[in-house]
Structure formats: structure tokens, C-alpha cells
Amino acid sequence: MLEGSAQSYWMASSKSPEYPTLTEDVDVDVAVIGGGIAGISTAWELTRAGRPAIVLEADRIVSGVTGFTTGRLSALHPWVFAPLRDSLGAEAARLYARSQQEAVEHAVQIADKLGIQCDVERRPSYLYVEPVERTGDLKAEAAAVREAGLAASFVTETPLPYDVAGAVKLDEQVQFHPRHYLLGLAEDLVRGGGRIYEQTRVVDLVQGRRHRLTTDAGVTVHAREVVIATLFPVFGRALLDFRLVPLRELVIAAPIAEEDDPGAMFITREDNTRSVRTAPYGEGQRLLLITGESFEPGSGETTERHRTLVEWTRRHFKIGDVHYWWAAQDLDTTDKLPYVGRVDDNLYVATGYARSGMSHGIMSGRLLAGLLTGEEQPWTDLYAPRRKHPIREAGPVLKVGLSHLRRRIADQVRVTRMPVAELKPGTGAVVRMRGRVCAIYRDDHGTPHVLSARCPHSGCLVTFNDAERVWECPCHGCRFAADGSVLQGPATAPLSPEYECMNP
Ligand code: FES
């Protein structure tokens, strides 16, 4: 048993109204696939601009990646500015900085204007290093952040209860409750004439003068413009298959006394990433949220990583019991910029937020709405999904390609031939049986549940995550429940029953 309740604090502390499922064919102006931060922000911006959009969400809105984030809304993204300036030039870095800082301010203004109670708190944001030998690099990054137009400074003292060698500090950033913010936005978009449909999974897209979307219930949506705002784009993936890298991180949340609150947000890429923030949590205390232990989906050892993160937190902060833990998934990109914009005629995408999803998601809403209403943002080209940076991306793209290849080879090796009877309750394994590769999960009552181990997205083998009791695909980050249903795309179909594996 892992310490803490296995649920996101944001999910546990907010209630969403239920939106209907789409049950009849519709013909609309704009359809947005995905009800996370990018989808809801885009649909809201469009609706406000006089083009009411519909949102088609496979599950419940703001309950996928966005419900499992850390809720840091900061323009100080780690280690982005110097590489960006050096590869694409000073103007690109300036546009990046402006687009992110404007996203931060935009969210605060919207929350204020709509009266959304989402615990907005202004805090400094720090990017820090611990070893003295890294301070040279960090000073260069601080200079690049300043050159990009943000009022950052290099400091050697922080309010953290442990020493750091140096930090970049940017004042007046924001932490908030991401679900309260987005659920408020969703309500307003419906008031403004937009529509939201939940439990409405889009399983097919046929491009045309009017795109045709088909849902899992067989309902058809004709739309003049379509925005794909799912984590990994569910369609048109060929464009980005080798440019997106899935990644998971654990989050633990535990109360601390109010006087022990460091009163800022912190991030480091050392120690396999640590991010620190707090949130309101009742009289005299705060909830400390620590994120870290980055790992590839499907690489296992979640239990060990959770233990490491809890031990690290106890060594550094005076926490009580861990109240919550969860995992957040995101996609890094090969040139460190998200892909947001037009991919084809009247078809748009938003993805690749590289662990800075709050400001990127809000920025995406403004950018996409601007494209669709003819009011382009100055940074549209910077984030264009069809951009090509062959020199900057050649190495990372090759690395992703090789790791896919390595995984396909490793898949053959890791398949076990263990007798299913040896599988312990609460665990799962990928087993070769009668020439088939089977994903077998044994529940707490000892009953085996048998599925095909081939991910329906493009055929990699899934692995079992014992801590969360889900099947994960390492290739593009799909996640499936123990019964095979899709928890997270890009797959749109579940793991199929594997009849050859039945009756083991
Ligand atoms: S997520 Fe692409 S093959 Fe599984």
C-alpha cells in the first residue's frame, strides 16, 4: 500500500456538473476534441469571440491530464530560454517569453472578470540548481530570460528550507486551482452559447470541406473547423510520432504548518526533477505539493519512485502524513516548443506542453482562437506544428526513433512464459501463450482478466503498472484500465479480448 490516497487533490477538492453525451448528429462551425486546458480554453475564447464551439470529451472534462497537473502558472519554464535564443534567435525567445507571460496575466484577468474562485495566489517562481558547478549555466539561463524580456534575477538565497547553489527568480507568477478555473470557464462557455458533450469519444475523422467526425456511439459531427486538443493528437499523428516523447511524474501532497510554507514555487531538473508549491488547506496549514521522479510510461517501479519522493520530502520539509498522491503525464517535444496551430485545411492541433501545461494551455486557447477568427497572435509561427528545425531536431528525432526501435526489440525479450497461476493477486504480466502475446491481470479475488497485449494505437506491447493498476504503453503514452478501456489516448479503441489467451 502506498502512503496517501491515490487521487489528485484537484479532483478530490472540486465537483464538476455533468454535461450530456452527444446522441444525435450535428452540424457545427467549430468542434474541439478534448476537454482539458487547451480544449476548454480554445472553445471559451472562440465562444467569446462570437464563434460558439462544441467540445467533445471522451470522458469527463478537466479530468484527464489537466486534473492531475501541479497548477503552476509561470512563464519561467526550466532551461528553455538560452537554448531557444541560441538556436532560433533572440526574437524567438522574446516571443516565447511574451506569449507565456501574457497567458499568465490572461488567466488572472479572466478569473477576476468572471468571478471564478480558483485560489489565485501571486508568488515568485524559482528555477534552482544545487551543485555549485551548475551555477555558470544557470547564470547564462538567467541572462537569457532577462534578454527575452522577463524581469528575472539570479539569486543565491531562496526561502527553501535547504541550501541551493543558485536560482533564477521571477516575481509575480501565479499558483491556482486548475480545475476550479477551468470548470468556471466551461460554465461560462455554455452560458455564451458553446456546448460541451462528455462521454463522447471521437473515433474517426474524415477530412473534407466539412470534416466528418464519428463518435463511439456512431453519432456524426460535421464541422467546418476541427481543433484536436487531446494530450497526444488522436488523429494526424504521423506528423508528430517521432517528435513527441511521453513522460510521467509523481506528485505527493501533504499538509505543512502555515509558518513552514516557503511562499513561492520552485523547480529543478536535478534529483530527477523536483517541483515545489503549496495550496490553501484549511486553518493554520497549507498543502505542500511535491512533483518529481520523472519516468517513461510503462517503465514500472512506481512504488519505488513514490517511496523515494516521500523520503525526499520528509528529509526537506516538516510534513505530516501524505494525504494524496497521483501521477501526471505530459509530452516533451524534440525542439522544446509545443505544437500549436494549423496542421491542414481547417484542422488544428495543440500538444507537447513539456511539463509547463498551464501557461501553454492558456496560450494555445488564445493562439488557436486567433487563427480561427483572423486575429493571429505574433507567436503563431513560433509554435506552428508544421515548423521544421532540421538541425535542432535531427538528434532528438533520431533518439526517439531509436528508442521506439529498441522498445520493439525489448518487447520480444520481456514477454514471459510464466504459468499464469504464478501471477499474484493485484499484479499483471505480459505472457506468451499459444503463440499470442497476452496481457493478464489477476484481481484481488484471484480472477485473471485476459486481453491482447498489443496497443491498438500502433502495436507496441503494454506493461502493467502495479501501483495504479493500469496497462501503459511506452511508445506514445496510452493508458488502459484493467478491463482494457482507454484511459488516455492516442488510442481510440480499447485493448481487445484475446481469445487464444482465455482459459489459461
Ligand atoms: S501509444 Fe502508440 S503504440 Fe501504444
mmCIF file of C-alpha atoms in Angstrom, residues 8 17 35 65 87-88 94 105 110-111 114-115 118 158 195 230 257 262-263 310 396 398 411 433 466 477 492:
data_model
loop_
_atom_site.group_PDB
_atom_site.id
_atom_site.type_symbol
_atom_site.label_atom_id
_atom_site.label_comp_id
_atom_site.label_asym_id
_atom_site.label_seq_id
_atom_site.Cartn_x
_atom_site.Cartn_y
_atom_site.Cartn_z
ATOM 1 C CA SER A 8 -5.387 14.001 -7.380
ATOM 2 C CA PRO A 17 -21.505 19.495 -13.256
ATOM 3 C CA GLY A 35 -11.925 18.908 -22.724
ATOM 4 C CA VAL A 65 -4.055 15.365 -17.673
ATOM 5 C CA SER A 87 19.066 28.038 -31.891
ATOM 6 C CA LEU A 88 16.215 30.237 -33.173
ATOM 7 C CA ARG A 94 11.258 37.196 -26.779
ATOM 8 C CA GLU A 105 -1.940 37.529 -16.889
ATOM 9 C CA ILE A 110 -10.423 36.053 -16.771
ATOM 10 C CA ALA A 111 -10.753 34.566 -13.278
ATOM 11 C CA LEU A 114 -15.838 36.022 -14.336
ATOM 12 C CA GLY A 115 -15.586 35.842 -10.551
ATOM 13 C CA CYS A 118 -9.777 29.395 -8.045
ATOM 14 C CA THR A 158 15.761 31.266 -1.528
ATOM 15 C CA ARG A 195 -21.752 23.288 -25.922
ATOM 16 C CA THR A 230 -6.087 15.793 -26.763
ATOM 17 C CA ALA A 257 2.183 24.257 9.066
ATOM 18 C CA PRO A 262 8.216 28.643 1.655
ATOM 19 C CA GLY A 263 5.775 31.031 -0.044
ATOM 20 C CA VAL A 310 8.107 10.716 0.077
ATOM 21 C CA PRO A 396 16.358 14.273 -30.696
ATOM 22 C CA LEU A 398 16.737 10.155 -34.186
ATOM 23 C CA ASP A 411 9.176 -6.263 -26.291
ATOM 24 C CA MET A 433 0.536 -18.234 -24.765
ATOM 25 C CA ASP A 466 1.116 -2.296 -10.254
ATOM 26 C CA GLY A 477 1.809 7.008 -23.603
ATOM 27 C CA THR A 492 -9.323 5.407 -29.546
#
